């Protein structure tokens, strides 16, 4: 398992130009290899030669062509071997995807034969896939090796990260990807091997523990050892953003994607989209970007708050699968992927703040009574939000019961609390939601309604994170 850490780069114009140059060269190499692949494909159709197949269809076939290409195109030497190699691997992967799709080995949408890439339209990212090879990170400094000069001297650039990279995680970096987004901002994206370094024994004698039950109605519902239950609401205007995205999508799809047929010199052709289609497509990309940014801020604000209040955070391990493909379920799937992102963010923030993050086995937590352990046969339907235990008569709030079971299970499983793992009954029920000024909370009465005038702002650790409210 890995997680991803994306940090923006603060670059001078000169450094931007250097990275753009590197990216352009990789883009050139991609197109050059694709040209070769196209002719190999043609050749294979005619000759069925095994040698050709090996070059075209194996994982490393195209990569092995690079040294040869390099001898005739010296400028490739100014790029580090890792991004060059990965350019070839990327093309081979696309070809493999196409082949797999064609032969029914691939689930999902069939992908086409790879296209030539336009650098102007999309920046070609630079991937350094081996740890400690070609890059070095230390605090806010990122040193990246480029290729060599004509007289064999290694070229390096020293880049600045906007946020410091935690030193204790440096050893777990798996790879580095340098990217540029639509707004011409540059990022260093690190893939980090996951390992929770904080152990139970590091946590103090009376840790504050909370268990969360992820669900569909809200984001998560948690029960803590401090007798507090917390219901965390989804980002309020997420629905509005989704409506806007749907609207843009439908307007775009009403326009012609294939408007003008453009024929190349060699007789092949491609379709150019209409200006209107391109216009809505750009708007849609922007809407997606905003949605991504806002949910990110939302998840970080929330995670910071949770880690501030609790020492151990337990989370149900339920992972959404792509089983239900009906369009009806799409929106709820969106929420599920949000939970997936929330878990990753929370794990990262917990790690960064020296707190413990644990996932517990969620199986049966909903249908088991947390008071008497009675198991309801056939489970409880998702619409039932509250129920009474047929065995002991305890009145349960569905999500609270599930979270409570998660809490008890984790505490017993990990021996988290000295002596018997007793948890106090829930004494206060809170609702949390995130607004542009941070995490807000309010008490909930026994009737389940929010008690007026109890709303208050929780103190934030991270003062500069805020949610923009408009789309
Ligand atoms: Zn019961």
Short mmCIF file of C-alpha atoms in Angstrom, two decimals, residues 179-457:
data_model
loop_
_atom_site.label_atom_id
_atom_site.label_comp_id
_atom_site.label_asym_id
_atom_site.label_seq_id
_atom_site.Cartn_x
_atom_site.Cartn_y
_atom_site.Cartn_z
CA UNK A 179 3.85 17.71 -12.85
CA UNK A 180 2.26 20.95 -13.97
CA UNK A 181 -1.47 21.58 -13.70
CA UNK A 182 -3.85 23.55 -15.90
CA UNK A 183 -3.09 26.76 -14.01
CA UNK A 184 0.64 26.34 -14.73
CA UNK A 185 1.52 25.48 -11.15
CA UNK A 186 4.28 22.95 -10.67
CA UNK A 187 4.08 20.10 -8.18
CA UNK A 188 6.31 17.43 -6.75
CA UNK A 189 4.23 14.31 -6.19
CA UNK A 190 5.80 11.73 -3.90
CA UNK A 191 4.56 8.18 -3.60
CA UNK A 192 5.21 6.96 -0.09
CA UNK A 193 5.13 3.41 1.18
CA UNK A 194 2.60 3.18 3.96
CA UNK A 195 3.68 2.11 7.37
CA UNK A 196 2.31 3.36 10.61
CA UNK A 197 5.36 4.16 12.65
CA UNK A 198 3.56 5.18 15.81
CA UNK A 199 2.93 2.14 17.95
CA UNK A 200 0.41 1.55 20.68
CA UNK A 201 3.09 1.80 23.33
CA UNK A 202 3.95 5.34 22.17
CA UNK A 203 0.49 6.53 23.10
CA UNK A 204 0.12 7.89 26.62
CA UNK A 205 -1.53 5.96 29.44
CA UNK A 206 -5.03 7.37 29.01
CA UNK A 207 -5.38 7.94 25.32
CA UNK A 208 -8.45 9.57 23.86
CA UNK A 209 -9.73 7.10 21.32
CA UNK A 210 -12.41 7.55 18.69
CA UNK A 211 -13.85 5.03 16.22
CA UNK A 212 -15.51 6.14 13.02
CA UNK A 213 -18.10 4.36 10.98
CA UNK A 214 -18.06 5.57 7.37
CA UNK A 215 -21.52 5.65 5.81
CA UNK A 216 -23.68 7.08 3.08
CA UNK A 217 -25.88 9.49 4.95
CA UNK A 218 -23.09 11.66 6.29
CA UNK A 219 -19.34 11.36 5.92
CA UNK A 220 -18.60 9.42 9.12
CA UNK A 221 -20.08 8.88 12.57
CA UNK A 222 -17.70 8.55 15.48
CA UNK A 223 -17.86 7.46 19.09
CA UNK A 224 -15.07 8.38 21.47
CA UNK A 225 -13.84 7.11 24.81
CA UNK A 226 -14.57 10.57 26.21
CA UNK A 227 -18.29 9.83 25.94
CA UNK A 228 -18.78 12.03 22.90
CA UNK A 229 -20.46 10.98 19.69
CA UNK A 230 -19.66 13.02 16.61
CA UNK A 231 -21.60 13.05 13.39
CA UNK A 232 -19.54 14.65 10.64
CA UNK A 233 -21.46 16.12 7.76
CA UNK A 234 -20.38 16.08 4.16
CA UNK A 235 -19.24 19.29 2.55
CA UNK A 236 -22.52 21.17 2.16
CA UNK A 237 -22.03 22.57 -1.31
CA UNK A 238 -20.54 19.41 -2.77
CA UNK A 239 -23.97 18.53 -4.12
CA UNK A 240 -24.23 21.93 -5.74
CA UNK A 241 -20.84 21.47 -7.36
CA UNK A 242 -21.88 18.08 -8.66
CA UNK A 243 -25.04 19.55 -10.15
CA UNK A 244 -22.93 22.19 -11.86
CA UNK A 245 -20.58 19.52 -13.20
CA UNK A 246 -23.51 17.50 -14.54
CA UNK A 247 -24.91 20.58 -16.19
CA UNK A 248 -21.60 21.46 -17.88
CA UNK A 249 -21.18 17.90 -18.99
CA UNK A 250 -24.57 17.73 -20.61
CA UNK A 251 -24.07 21.08 -22.33
CA UNK A 252 -20.71 19.93 -23.61
CA UNK A 253 -22.08 16.66 -24.89
CA UNK A 254 -24.75 18.46 -26.86
CA UNK A 255 -21.93 20.04 -28.91
CA UNK A 256 -20.03 18.24 -31.60
CA UNK A 257 -16.94 16.49 -30.40
CA UNK A 258 -16.07 15.31 -33.85
CA UNK A 259 -16.59 18.44 -35.86
CA UNK A 260 -13.87 18.69 -38.47
CA UNK A 261 -11.98 15.80 -39.99
CA UNK A 262 -8.33 16.71 -40.39
CA UNK A 263 -6.22 14.58 -42.69
CA UNK A 264 -2.50 14.30 -42.08
CA UNK A 265 0.15 14.15 -44.81
CA UNK A 266 0.41 10.38 -44.53
CA UNK A 267 -3.29 9.93 -45.13
CA UNK A 268 -4.24 9.21 -41.52
CA UNK A 269 -6.78 11.51 -39.91
CA UNK A 270 -8.11 12.76 -36.62
CA UNK A 271 -11.20 14.65 -35.52
CA UNK A 272 -11.05 18.21 -34.30
CA UNK A 273 -13.69 19.21 -31.78
CA UNK A 274 -15.96 22.17 -32.33
CA UNK A 275 -15.05 25.41 -30.56
CA UNK A 276 -18.14 25.17 -28.42
CA UNK A 277 -17.27 21.66 -27.30
CA UNK A 278 -13.74 22.77 -26.41
CA UNK A 279 -15.15 25.74 -24.51
CA UNK A 280 -17.40 23.62 -22.31
CA UNK A 281 -14.72 21.00 -21.92
CA UNK A 282 -12.32 23.63 -20.53
CA UNK A 283 -15.05 24.87 -18.16
CA UNK A 284 -15.68 21.31 -17.05
CA UNK A 285 -11.99 20.70 -16.36
CA UNK A 286 -11.93 23.84 -14.27
CA UNK A 287 -15.03 22.74 -12.33
CA UNK A 288 -13.39 19.38 -11.63
CA UNK A 289 -10.24 21.12 -10.47
CA UNK A 290 -12.18 23.33 -8.07
CA UNK A 291 -14.08 20.35 -6.73
CA UNK A 292 -10.81 18.53 -6.13
CA UNK A 293 -9.19 21.49 -4.38
CA UNK A 294 -12.20 22.20 -2.18
CA UNK A 295 -12.68 18.63 -1.09
CA UNK A 296 -8.96 18.48 -0.33
CA UNK A 297 -9.15 21.53 1.95
CA UNK A 298 -12.29 20.09 3.53
CA UNK A 299 -10.61 16.77 4.30
CA UNK A 300 -7.48 18.39 5.69
CA UNK A 301 -9.39 20.83 7.90
CA UNK A 302 -11.39 17.96 9.30
CA UNK A 303 -8.43 15.64 9.79
CA UNK A 304 -6.46 18.32 11.61
CA UNK A 305 -9.36 18.89 13.96
CA UNK A 306 -9.79 15.19 14.69
CA UNK A 307 -6.09 14.71 15.38
CA UNK A 308 -6.17 17.67 17.68
CA UNK A 309 -8.97 16.18 19.78
CA UNK A 310 -7.99 12.49 19.77
CA UNK A 311 -4.86 10.35 20.15
CA UNK A 312 -6.04 7.18 18.47
CA UNK A 313 -8.32 7.21 15.47
CA UNK A 314 -9.97 3.97 14.39
CA UNK A 315 -11.71 3.75 11.05
CA UNK A 316 -13.94 1.08 9.54
CA UNK A 317 -12.09 -0.75 6.78
CA UNK A 318 -15.02 -0.92 4.39
CA UNK A 319 -13.72 -0.12 0.94
CA UNK A 320 -16.15 0.64 -1.82
CA UNK A 321 -15.89 -1.60 -4.85
CA UNK A 322 -16.89 -0.67 -8.35
CA UNK A 323 -19.53 -3.40 -8.44
CA UNK A 324 -22.73 -1.42 -8.85
CA UNK A 325 -22.28 0.33 -12.17
CA UNK A 326 -25.81 1.70 -12.54
CA UNK A 327 -25.90 5.45 -13.09
CA UNK A 328 -28.25 5.67 -10.16
CA UNK A 329 -25.43 4.76 -7.85
CA UNK A 330 -22.91 7.14 -9.30
CA UNK A 331 -23.48 9.93 -6.82
CA UNK A 332 -23.23 7.66 -3.84
CA UNK A 333 -20.07 6.20 -5.36
CA UNK A 334 -18.69 9.72 -5.39
CA UNK A 335 -19.29 9.87 -1.68
CA UNK A 336 -17.55 6.52 -1.27
CA UNK A 337 -14.46 7.71 -3.07
CA UNK A 338 -14.56 10.75 -0.80
CA UNK A 339 -14.43 8.39 2.16
CA UNK A 340 -11.45 6.68 0.57
CA UNK A 341 -9.68 10.01 0.25
CA UNK A 342 -10.70 10.98 3.76
CA UNK A 343 -9.06 7.86 5.15
CA UNK A 344 -5.80 8.56 3.33
CA UNK A 345 -5.78 12.17 4.45
CA UNK A 346 -6.59 11.29 8.02
CA UNK A 347 -3.88 8.64 8.07
CA UNK A 348 -1.36 11.13 6.76
CA UNK A 349 -2.36 13.89 9.18
CA UNK A 350 -2.34 11.42 12.10
CA UNK A 351 1.12 10.31 11.10
CA UNK A 352 2.32 13.89 10.81
CA UNK A 353 0.95 14.83 14.21
CA UNK A 354 2.23 11.70 15.97
CA UNK A 355 -1.21 10.16 16.45
CA UNK A 356 -2.20 6.58 15.78
CA UNK A 357 -4.47 5.63 12.90
CA UNK A 358 -5.94 2.11 12.83
CA UNK A 359 -8.41 0.45 10.50
CA UNK A 360 -10.75 -2.07 12.09
CA UNK A 361 -12.72 -4.88 10.54
CA UNK A 362 -16.15 -3.50 9.95
CA UNK A 363 -17.87 -6.80 9.30
CA UNK A 364 -21.01 -7.20 11.39
CA UNK A 365 -20.61 -3.94 13.30
CA UNK A 366 -23.95 -2.59 12.13
CA UNK A 367 -26.06 -5.65 12.90
CA UNK A 368 -24.55 -6.44 16.29
CA UNK A 369 -26.05 -4.83 19.39
CA UNK A 370 -23.27 -3.03 21.22
CA UNK A 371 -25.01 -3.57 24.56
CA UNK A 372 -25.67 -7.31 24.57
CA UNK A 373 -23.83 -8.55 21.43
CA UNK A 374 -27.05 -9.90 19.96
CA UNK A 375 -26.71 -10.27 16.19
CA UNK A 376 -29.68 -9.35 14.03
CA UNK A 377 -30.09 -12.06 11.39
CA UNK A 378 -30.12 -10.86 7.77
CA UNK A 379 -28.74 -7.48 8.85
CA UNK A 380 -30.45 -4.12 9.04
CA UNK A 381 -31.72 -2.39 5.93
CA UNK A 382 -29.83 0.79 5.00
CA UNK A 383 -32.97 2.97 5.37
CA UNK A 384 -33.36 2.04 9.02
CA UNK A 385 -31.53 4.80 10.85
CA UNK A 386 -32.63 3.83 14.35
CA UNK A 387 -33.68 0.49 15.79
CA UNK A 388 -34.43 -1.34 19.02
CA UNK A 389 -32.51 -4.46 19.98
CA UNK A 390 -34.98 -7.38 20.02
CA UNK A 391 -32.94 -9.06 22.73
CA UNK A 392 -32.21 -6.39 25.33
CA UNK A 393 -34.52 -3.62 24.15
CA UNK A 394 -31.77 -1.00 23.86
CA UNK A 395 -32.65 1.82 21.49
CA UNK A 396 -29.84 2.29 18.95
CA UNK A 397 -28.87 5.02 16.56
CA UNK A 398 -27.68 2.92 13.66
CA UNK A 399 -24.34 4.63 12.96
CA UNK A 400 -23.57 5.16 16.61
CA UNK A 401 -24.03 1.48 17.35
CA UNK A 402 -21.69 0.54 14.50
CA UNK A 403 -19.02 2.99 15.65
CA UNK A 404 -19.34 1.76 19.24
CA UNK A 405 -18.74 -1.82 18.12
CA UNK A 406 -15.73 -0.63 16.15
CA UNK A 407 -14.40 1.14 19.21
CA UNK A 408 -14.81 -1.89 21.48
CA UNK A 409 -13.30 -4.26 18.91
CA UNK A 410 -10.24 -2.11 18.31
CA UNK A 411 -9.61 -1.50 21.97
CA UNK A 412 -9.78 -5.20 22.79
CA UNK A 413 -7.88 -6.21 19.71
CA UNK A 414 -4.98 -3.82 20.26
CA UNK A 415 -5.07 -3.78 24.04
CA UNK A 416 -5.40 -0.05 23.86
CA UNK A 417 -6.87 0.64 27.26
CA UNK A 418 -5.46 -0.84 30.45
CA UNK A 419 -8.06 -2.97 32.29
CA UNK A 420 -10.99 -4.50 30.44
CA UNK A 421 -11.47 -1.81 27.80
CA UNK A 422 -14.49 -0.27 29.40
CA UNK A 423 -16.03 2.58 27.44
CA UNK A 424 -18.36 5.10 29.03
CA UNK A 425 -21.83 5.47 27.54
CA UNK A 426 -22.34 8.28 25.06
CA UNK A 427 -23.16 11.39 27.06
CA UNK A 428 -22.98 14.11 24.44
CA UNK A 429 -23.88 14.00 20.77
CA UNK A 430 -22.21 16.51 18.49
CA UNK A 431 -22.59 17.49 14.90
CA UNK A 432 -19.54 18.75 13.01
CA UNK A 433 -19.52 20.55 9.73
CA UNK A 434 -16.93 22.51 7.84
CA UNK A 435 -17.45 26.05 6.60
CA UNK A 436 -15.16 28.65 5.14
CA UNK A 437 -14.02 29.58 8.64
CA UNK A 438 -13.18 26.09 9.87
CA UNK A 439 -14.85 23.24 11.72
CA UNK A 440 -18.09 24.21 13.45
CA UNK A 441 -19.91 22.07 15.97
CA UNK A 442 -23.23 21.97 17.75
CA UNK A 443 -24.86 19.79 20.38
CA UNK A 444 -27.70 17.51 19.49
CA UNK A 445 -30.65 16.97 21.85
CA UNK A 446 -32.29 13.66 22.72
CA UNK A 447 -34.84 14.26 19.99
CA UNK A 448 -31.96 14.14 17.48
CA UNK A 449 -32.31 17.81 16.56
CA UNK A 450 -29.56 20.33 16.90
CA UNK A 451 -29.98 22.41 20.04
CA UNK A 452 -30.14 26.10 19.06
CA UNK A 453 -27.37 28.40 20.31
CA UNK A 454 -24.93 25.58 20.95
CA UNK A 455 -23.10 26.08 17.66
CA UNK A 456 -19.49 27.05 18.13
CA UNK A 457 -16.32 27.19 16.17
#
